[in-house]
XYZ file of N, CA and C in Angstrom:
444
model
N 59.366 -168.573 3.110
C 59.691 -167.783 4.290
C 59.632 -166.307 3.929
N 59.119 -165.385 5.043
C 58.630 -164.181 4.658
C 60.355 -163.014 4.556
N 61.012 -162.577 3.940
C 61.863 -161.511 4.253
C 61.506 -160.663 5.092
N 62.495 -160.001 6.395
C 62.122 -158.693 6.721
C 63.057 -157.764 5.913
N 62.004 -156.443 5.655
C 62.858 -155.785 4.737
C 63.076 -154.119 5.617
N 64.535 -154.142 5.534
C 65.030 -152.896 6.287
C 64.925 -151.508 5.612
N 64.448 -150.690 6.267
C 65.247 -149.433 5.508
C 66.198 -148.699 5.021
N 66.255 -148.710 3.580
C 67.306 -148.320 3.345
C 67.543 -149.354 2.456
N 67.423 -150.628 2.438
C 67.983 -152.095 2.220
C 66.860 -152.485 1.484
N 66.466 -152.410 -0.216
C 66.910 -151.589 -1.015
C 66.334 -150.569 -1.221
N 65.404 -150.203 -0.557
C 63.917 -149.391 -0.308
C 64.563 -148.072 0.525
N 63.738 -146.877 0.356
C 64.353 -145.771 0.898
C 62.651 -145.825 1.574
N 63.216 -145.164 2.945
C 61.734 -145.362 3.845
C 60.732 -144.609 3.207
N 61.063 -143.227 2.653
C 59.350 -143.014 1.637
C 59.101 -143.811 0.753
N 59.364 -144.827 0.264
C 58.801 -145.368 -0.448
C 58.566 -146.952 -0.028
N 59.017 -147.664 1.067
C 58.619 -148.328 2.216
C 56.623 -147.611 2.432
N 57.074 -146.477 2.793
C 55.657 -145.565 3.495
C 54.758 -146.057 2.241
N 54.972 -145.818 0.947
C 54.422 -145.668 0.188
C 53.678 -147.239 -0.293
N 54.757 -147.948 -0.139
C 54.048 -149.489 0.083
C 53.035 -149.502 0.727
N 53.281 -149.083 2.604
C 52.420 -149.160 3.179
C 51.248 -148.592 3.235
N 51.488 -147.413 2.463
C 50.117 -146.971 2.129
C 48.803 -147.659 1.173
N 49.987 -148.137 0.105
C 48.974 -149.068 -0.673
C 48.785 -150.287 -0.608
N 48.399 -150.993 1.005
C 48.665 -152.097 1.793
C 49.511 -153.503 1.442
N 50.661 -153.123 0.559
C 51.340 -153.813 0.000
C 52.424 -153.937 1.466
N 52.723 -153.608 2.072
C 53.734 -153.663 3.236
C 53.174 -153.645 5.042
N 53.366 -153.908 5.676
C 53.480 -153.690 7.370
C 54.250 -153.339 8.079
N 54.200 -152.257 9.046
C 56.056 -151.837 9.098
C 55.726 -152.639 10.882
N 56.738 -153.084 11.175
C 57.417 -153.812 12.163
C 57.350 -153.310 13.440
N 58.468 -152.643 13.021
C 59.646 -151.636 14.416
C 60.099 -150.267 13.228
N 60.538 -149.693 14.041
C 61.041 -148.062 12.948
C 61.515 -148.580 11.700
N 62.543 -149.712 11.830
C 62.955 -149.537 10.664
C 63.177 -150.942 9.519
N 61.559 -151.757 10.135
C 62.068 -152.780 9.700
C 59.989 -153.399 9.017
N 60.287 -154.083 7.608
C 58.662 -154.009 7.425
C 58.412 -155.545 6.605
N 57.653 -155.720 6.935
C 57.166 -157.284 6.104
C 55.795 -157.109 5.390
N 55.539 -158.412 4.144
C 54.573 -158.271 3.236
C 53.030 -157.728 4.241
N 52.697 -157.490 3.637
C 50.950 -157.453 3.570
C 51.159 -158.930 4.370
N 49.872 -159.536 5.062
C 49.222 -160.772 5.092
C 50.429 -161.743 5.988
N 51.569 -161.318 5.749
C 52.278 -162.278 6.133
C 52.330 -163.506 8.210
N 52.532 -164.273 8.349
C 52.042 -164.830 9.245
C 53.351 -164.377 10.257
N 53.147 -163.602 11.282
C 54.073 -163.539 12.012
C 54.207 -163.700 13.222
N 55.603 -164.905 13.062
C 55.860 -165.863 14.121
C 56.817 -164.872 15.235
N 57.252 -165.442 15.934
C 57.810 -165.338 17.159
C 59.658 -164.727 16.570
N 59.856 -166.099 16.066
C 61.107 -166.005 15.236
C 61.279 -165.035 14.173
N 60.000 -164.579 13.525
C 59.972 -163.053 12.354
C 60.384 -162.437 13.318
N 59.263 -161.531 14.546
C 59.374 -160.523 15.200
C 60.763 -160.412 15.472
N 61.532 -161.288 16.131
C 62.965 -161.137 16.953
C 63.686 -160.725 15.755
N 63.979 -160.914 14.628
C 64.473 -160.974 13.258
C 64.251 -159.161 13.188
N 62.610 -158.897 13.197
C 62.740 -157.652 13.213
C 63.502 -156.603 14.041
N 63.526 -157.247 15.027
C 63.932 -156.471 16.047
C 65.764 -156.484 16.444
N 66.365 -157.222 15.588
C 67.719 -157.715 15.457
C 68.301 -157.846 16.946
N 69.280 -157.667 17.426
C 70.453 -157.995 18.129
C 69.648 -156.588 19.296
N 69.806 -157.166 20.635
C 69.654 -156.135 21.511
C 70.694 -155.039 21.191
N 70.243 -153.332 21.675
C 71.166 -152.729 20.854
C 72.238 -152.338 22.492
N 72.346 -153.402 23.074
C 73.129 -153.020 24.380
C 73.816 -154.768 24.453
N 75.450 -154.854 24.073
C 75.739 -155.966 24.623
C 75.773 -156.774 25.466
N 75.193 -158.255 25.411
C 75.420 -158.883 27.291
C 73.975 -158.149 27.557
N 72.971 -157.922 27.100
C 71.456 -157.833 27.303
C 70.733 -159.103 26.276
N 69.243 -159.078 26.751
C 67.994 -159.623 26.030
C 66.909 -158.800 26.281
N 65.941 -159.071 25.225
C 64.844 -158.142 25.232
C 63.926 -158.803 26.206
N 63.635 -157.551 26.889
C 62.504 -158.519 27.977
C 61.332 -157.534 28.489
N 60.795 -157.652 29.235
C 58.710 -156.399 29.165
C 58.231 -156.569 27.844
N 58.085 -155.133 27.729
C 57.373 -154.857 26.722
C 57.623 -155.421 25.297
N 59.128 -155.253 25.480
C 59.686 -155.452 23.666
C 59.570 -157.256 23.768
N 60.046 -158.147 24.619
C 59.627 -159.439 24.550
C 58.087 -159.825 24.764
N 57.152 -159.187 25.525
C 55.802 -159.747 24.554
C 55.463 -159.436 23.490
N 55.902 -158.207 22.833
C 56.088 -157.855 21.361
C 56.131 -159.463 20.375
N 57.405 -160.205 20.918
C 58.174 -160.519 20.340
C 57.043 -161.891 20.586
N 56.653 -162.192 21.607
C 56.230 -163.524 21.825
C 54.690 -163.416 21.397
N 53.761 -162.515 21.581
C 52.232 -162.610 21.502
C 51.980 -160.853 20.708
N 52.739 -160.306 20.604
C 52.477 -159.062 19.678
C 52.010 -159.447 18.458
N 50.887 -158.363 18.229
C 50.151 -157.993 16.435
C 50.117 -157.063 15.581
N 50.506 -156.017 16.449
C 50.598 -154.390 15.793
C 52.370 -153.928 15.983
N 52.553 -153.284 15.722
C 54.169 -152.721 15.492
C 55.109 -152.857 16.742
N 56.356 -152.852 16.511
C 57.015 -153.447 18.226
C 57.047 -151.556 18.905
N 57.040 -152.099 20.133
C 57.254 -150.476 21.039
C 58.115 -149.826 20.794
N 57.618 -148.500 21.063
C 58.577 -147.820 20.754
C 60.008 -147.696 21.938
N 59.663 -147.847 23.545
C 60.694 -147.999 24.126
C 60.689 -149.541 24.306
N 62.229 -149.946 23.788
C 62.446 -151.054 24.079
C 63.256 -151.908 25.102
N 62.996 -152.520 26.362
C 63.098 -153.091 27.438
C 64.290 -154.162 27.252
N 65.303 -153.671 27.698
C 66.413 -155.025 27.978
C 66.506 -155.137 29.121
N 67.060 -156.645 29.648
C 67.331 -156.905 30.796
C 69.229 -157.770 30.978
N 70.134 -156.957 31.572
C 71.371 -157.601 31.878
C 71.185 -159.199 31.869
N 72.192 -159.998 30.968
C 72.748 -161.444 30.857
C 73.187 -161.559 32.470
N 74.346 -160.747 32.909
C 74.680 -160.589 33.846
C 74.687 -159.225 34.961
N 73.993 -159.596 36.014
C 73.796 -158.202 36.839
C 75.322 -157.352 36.822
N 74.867 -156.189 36.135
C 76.082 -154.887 35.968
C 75.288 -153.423 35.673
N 76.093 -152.831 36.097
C 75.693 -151.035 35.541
C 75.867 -151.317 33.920
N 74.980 -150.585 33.210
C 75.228 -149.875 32.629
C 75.077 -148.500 32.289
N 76.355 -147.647 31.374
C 76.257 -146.760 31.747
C 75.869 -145.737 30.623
N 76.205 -146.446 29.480
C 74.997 -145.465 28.432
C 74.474 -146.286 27.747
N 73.194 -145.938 27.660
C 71.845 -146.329 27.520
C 71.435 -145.903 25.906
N 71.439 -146.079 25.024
C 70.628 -145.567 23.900
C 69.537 -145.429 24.037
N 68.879 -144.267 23.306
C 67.623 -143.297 23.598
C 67.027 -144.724 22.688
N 65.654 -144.225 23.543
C 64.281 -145.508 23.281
C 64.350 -146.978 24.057
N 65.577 -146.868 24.544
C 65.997 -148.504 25.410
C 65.747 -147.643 26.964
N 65.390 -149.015 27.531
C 65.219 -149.059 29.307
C 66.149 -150.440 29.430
N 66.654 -150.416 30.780
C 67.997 -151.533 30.901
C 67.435 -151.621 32.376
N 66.635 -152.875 32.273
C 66.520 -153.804 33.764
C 67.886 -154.378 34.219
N 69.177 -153.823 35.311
C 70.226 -154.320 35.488
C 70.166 -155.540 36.508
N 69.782 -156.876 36.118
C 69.197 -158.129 36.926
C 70.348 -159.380 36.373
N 70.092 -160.123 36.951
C 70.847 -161.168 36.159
C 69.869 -162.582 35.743
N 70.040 -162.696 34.446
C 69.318 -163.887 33.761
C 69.893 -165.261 34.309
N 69.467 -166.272 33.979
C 69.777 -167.296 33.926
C 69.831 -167.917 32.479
N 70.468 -168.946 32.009
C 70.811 -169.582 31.015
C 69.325 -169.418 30.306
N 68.400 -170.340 31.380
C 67.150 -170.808 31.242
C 66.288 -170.093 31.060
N 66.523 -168.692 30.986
C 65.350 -167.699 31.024
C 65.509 -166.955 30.085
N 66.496 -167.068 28.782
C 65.686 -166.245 27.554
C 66.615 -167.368 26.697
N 66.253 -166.850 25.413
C 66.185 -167.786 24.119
C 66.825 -167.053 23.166
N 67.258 -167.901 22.328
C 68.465 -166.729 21.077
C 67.583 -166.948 19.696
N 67.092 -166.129 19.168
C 67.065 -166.414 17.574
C 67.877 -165.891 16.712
N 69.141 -166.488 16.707
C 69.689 -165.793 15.671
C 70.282 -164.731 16.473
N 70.791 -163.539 16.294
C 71.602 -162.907 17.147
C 70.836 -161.908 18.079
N 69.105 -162.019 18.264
C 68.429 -161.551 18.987
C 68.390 -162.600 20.110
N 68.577 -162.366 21.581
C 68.457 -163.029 22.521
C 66.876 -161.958 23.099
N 66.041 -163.177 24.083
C 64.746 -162.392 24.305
C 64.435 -163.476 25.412
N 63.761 -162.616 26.486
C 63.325 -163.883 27.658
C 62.178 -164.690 27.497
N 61.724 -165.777 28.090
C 61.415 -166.917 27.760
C 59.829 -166.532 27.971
N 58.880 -166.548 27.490
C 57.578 -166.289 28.036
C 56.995 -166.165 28.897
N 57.644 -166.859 30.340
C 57.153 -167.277 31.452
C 57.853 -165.894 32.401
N 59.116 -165.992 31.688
C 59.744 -165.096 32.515
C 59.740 -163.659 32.225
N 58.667 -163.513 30.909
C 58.480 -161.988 30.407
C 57.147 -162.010 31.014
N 56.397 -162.887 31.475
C 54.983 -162.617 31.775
C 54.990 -162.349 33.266
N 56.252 -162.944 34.425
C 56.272 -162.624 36.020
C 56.757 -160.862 35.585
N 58.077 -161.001 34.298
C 57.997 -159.646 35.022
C 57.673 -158.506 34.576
N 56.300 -158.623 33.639
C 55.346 -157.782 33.293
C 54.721 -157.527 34.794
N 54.365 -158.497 35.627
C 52.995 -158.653 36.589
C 54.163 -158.195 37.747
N 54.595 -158.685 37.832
C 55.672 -158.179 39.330
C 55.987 -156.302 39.126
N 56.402 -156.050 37.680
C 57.111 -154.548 37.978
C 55.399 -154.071 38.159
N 54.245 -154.547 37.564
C 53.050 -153.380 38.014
C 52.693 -153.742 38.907
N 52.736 -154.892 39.662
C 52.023 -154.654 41.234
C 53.199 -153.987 42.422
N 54.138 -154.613 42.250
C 55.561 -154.233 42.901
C 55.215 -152.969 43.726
N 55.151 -152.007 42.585
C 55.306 -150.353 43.266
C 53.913 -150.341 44.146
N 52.685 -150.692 44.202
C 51.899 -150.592 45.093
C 51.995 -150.334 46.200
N 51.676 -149.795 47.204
C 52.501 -149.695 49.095
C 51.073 -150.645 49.389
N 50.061 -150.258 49.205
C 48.702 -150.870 50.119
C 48.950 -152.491 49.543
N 49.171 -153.485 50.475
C 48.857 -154.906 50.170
C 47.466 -155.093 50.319
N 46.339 -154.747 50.597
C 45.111 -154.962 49.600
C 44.802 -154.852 48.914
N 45.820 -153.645 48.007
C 45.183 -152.892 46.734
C 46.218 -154.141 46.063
N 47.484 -154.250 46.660
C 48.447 -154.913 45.664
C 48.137 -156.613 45.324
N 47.181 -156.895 46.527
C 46.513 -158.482 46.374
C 45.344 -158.382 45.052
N 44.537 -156.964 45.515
C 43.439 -156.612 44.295
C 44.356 -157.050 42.956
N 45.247 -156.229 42.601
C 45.672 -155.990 41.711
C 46.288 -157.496 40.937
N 47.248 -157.944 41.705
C 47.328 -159.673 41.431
C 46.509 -160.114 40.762
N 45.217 -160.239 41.572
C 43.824 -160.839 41.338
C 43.699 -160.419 40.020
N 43.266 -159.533 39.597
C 42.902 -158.811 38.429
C 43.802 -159.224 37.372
N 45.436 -159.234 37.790
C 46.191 -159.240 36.192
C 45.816 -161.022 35.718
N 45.707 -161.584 37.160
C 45.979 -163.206 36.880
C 44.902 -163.787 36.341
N 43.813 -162.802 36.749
C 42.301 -163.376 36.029
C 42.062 -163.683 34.562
């Protein structure tokens, strides 16, 4: 099984960099990097990406296809969505907070990263970009196009 290795933990990030320079390393997310070559699953990524950094959230858009079909480094803003529909009211810089309410059934825990379920990161990839459209021909076009 592959380690993710943090910064700091035992590596100081220039010399993390310095791995990665001499393709001995892959860096993740800001602060998190795995071997060269290594095969990365679903369950690595979330690992990288630890614990949503907003309690009573899961990662969901962008940062959960990261997590489910991502190949290159996780985003830099990362997308939670409320366990349970509530305000929240501070936000850590680089997070966006969809305030919705999940269902049991609609995200998955690895470990102390919770993240929504594929199906339900892929409606609401396609729903928030057609959504804002006003023209329903352009917004049927647009359907058409993502679903193709």
């Amino acid at each position: 099984m592959d380690t993710i290795i943090r910064t700091g933990k035992p590596l100081s990030a220039l010399q993390l960099y310095a791995l990665r320079r001499d393709g001995l390393l892959v860096q993740l997310t800001e602060t998190s990097w795995i071997r060269a070559g290594a095969v990365l699953t679903p369950k690595l990524r979330a690992a990288a990406l630890g614990a949503p950094p907003i309690h009573g959230t899961a990662f969901s858009h962008a940062a959960a296809h990261w997590v489910w079909w991502g190949s290159a480094q996780a985003p830099a803003l990362l997308d939670v969505t409320t366990l349970v529909r509530r305000r929240v009211r501070r936000v850590p810089e680089g997070t966006a907070v969809w305030e919705r309410s999940l269902g049991g059934d609609e995200y998955r825990e690895f470990g102390d990263c919770r993240v929504t379920e594929p199906l339900k990161t892929l409606f609401d990839i396609v729903v928030d970009c057609i959504l804002p459209i006003e023209d329903f021909t352009q917004r049927k076009r647009a359907a058409r196009s993502v679903l193709a």
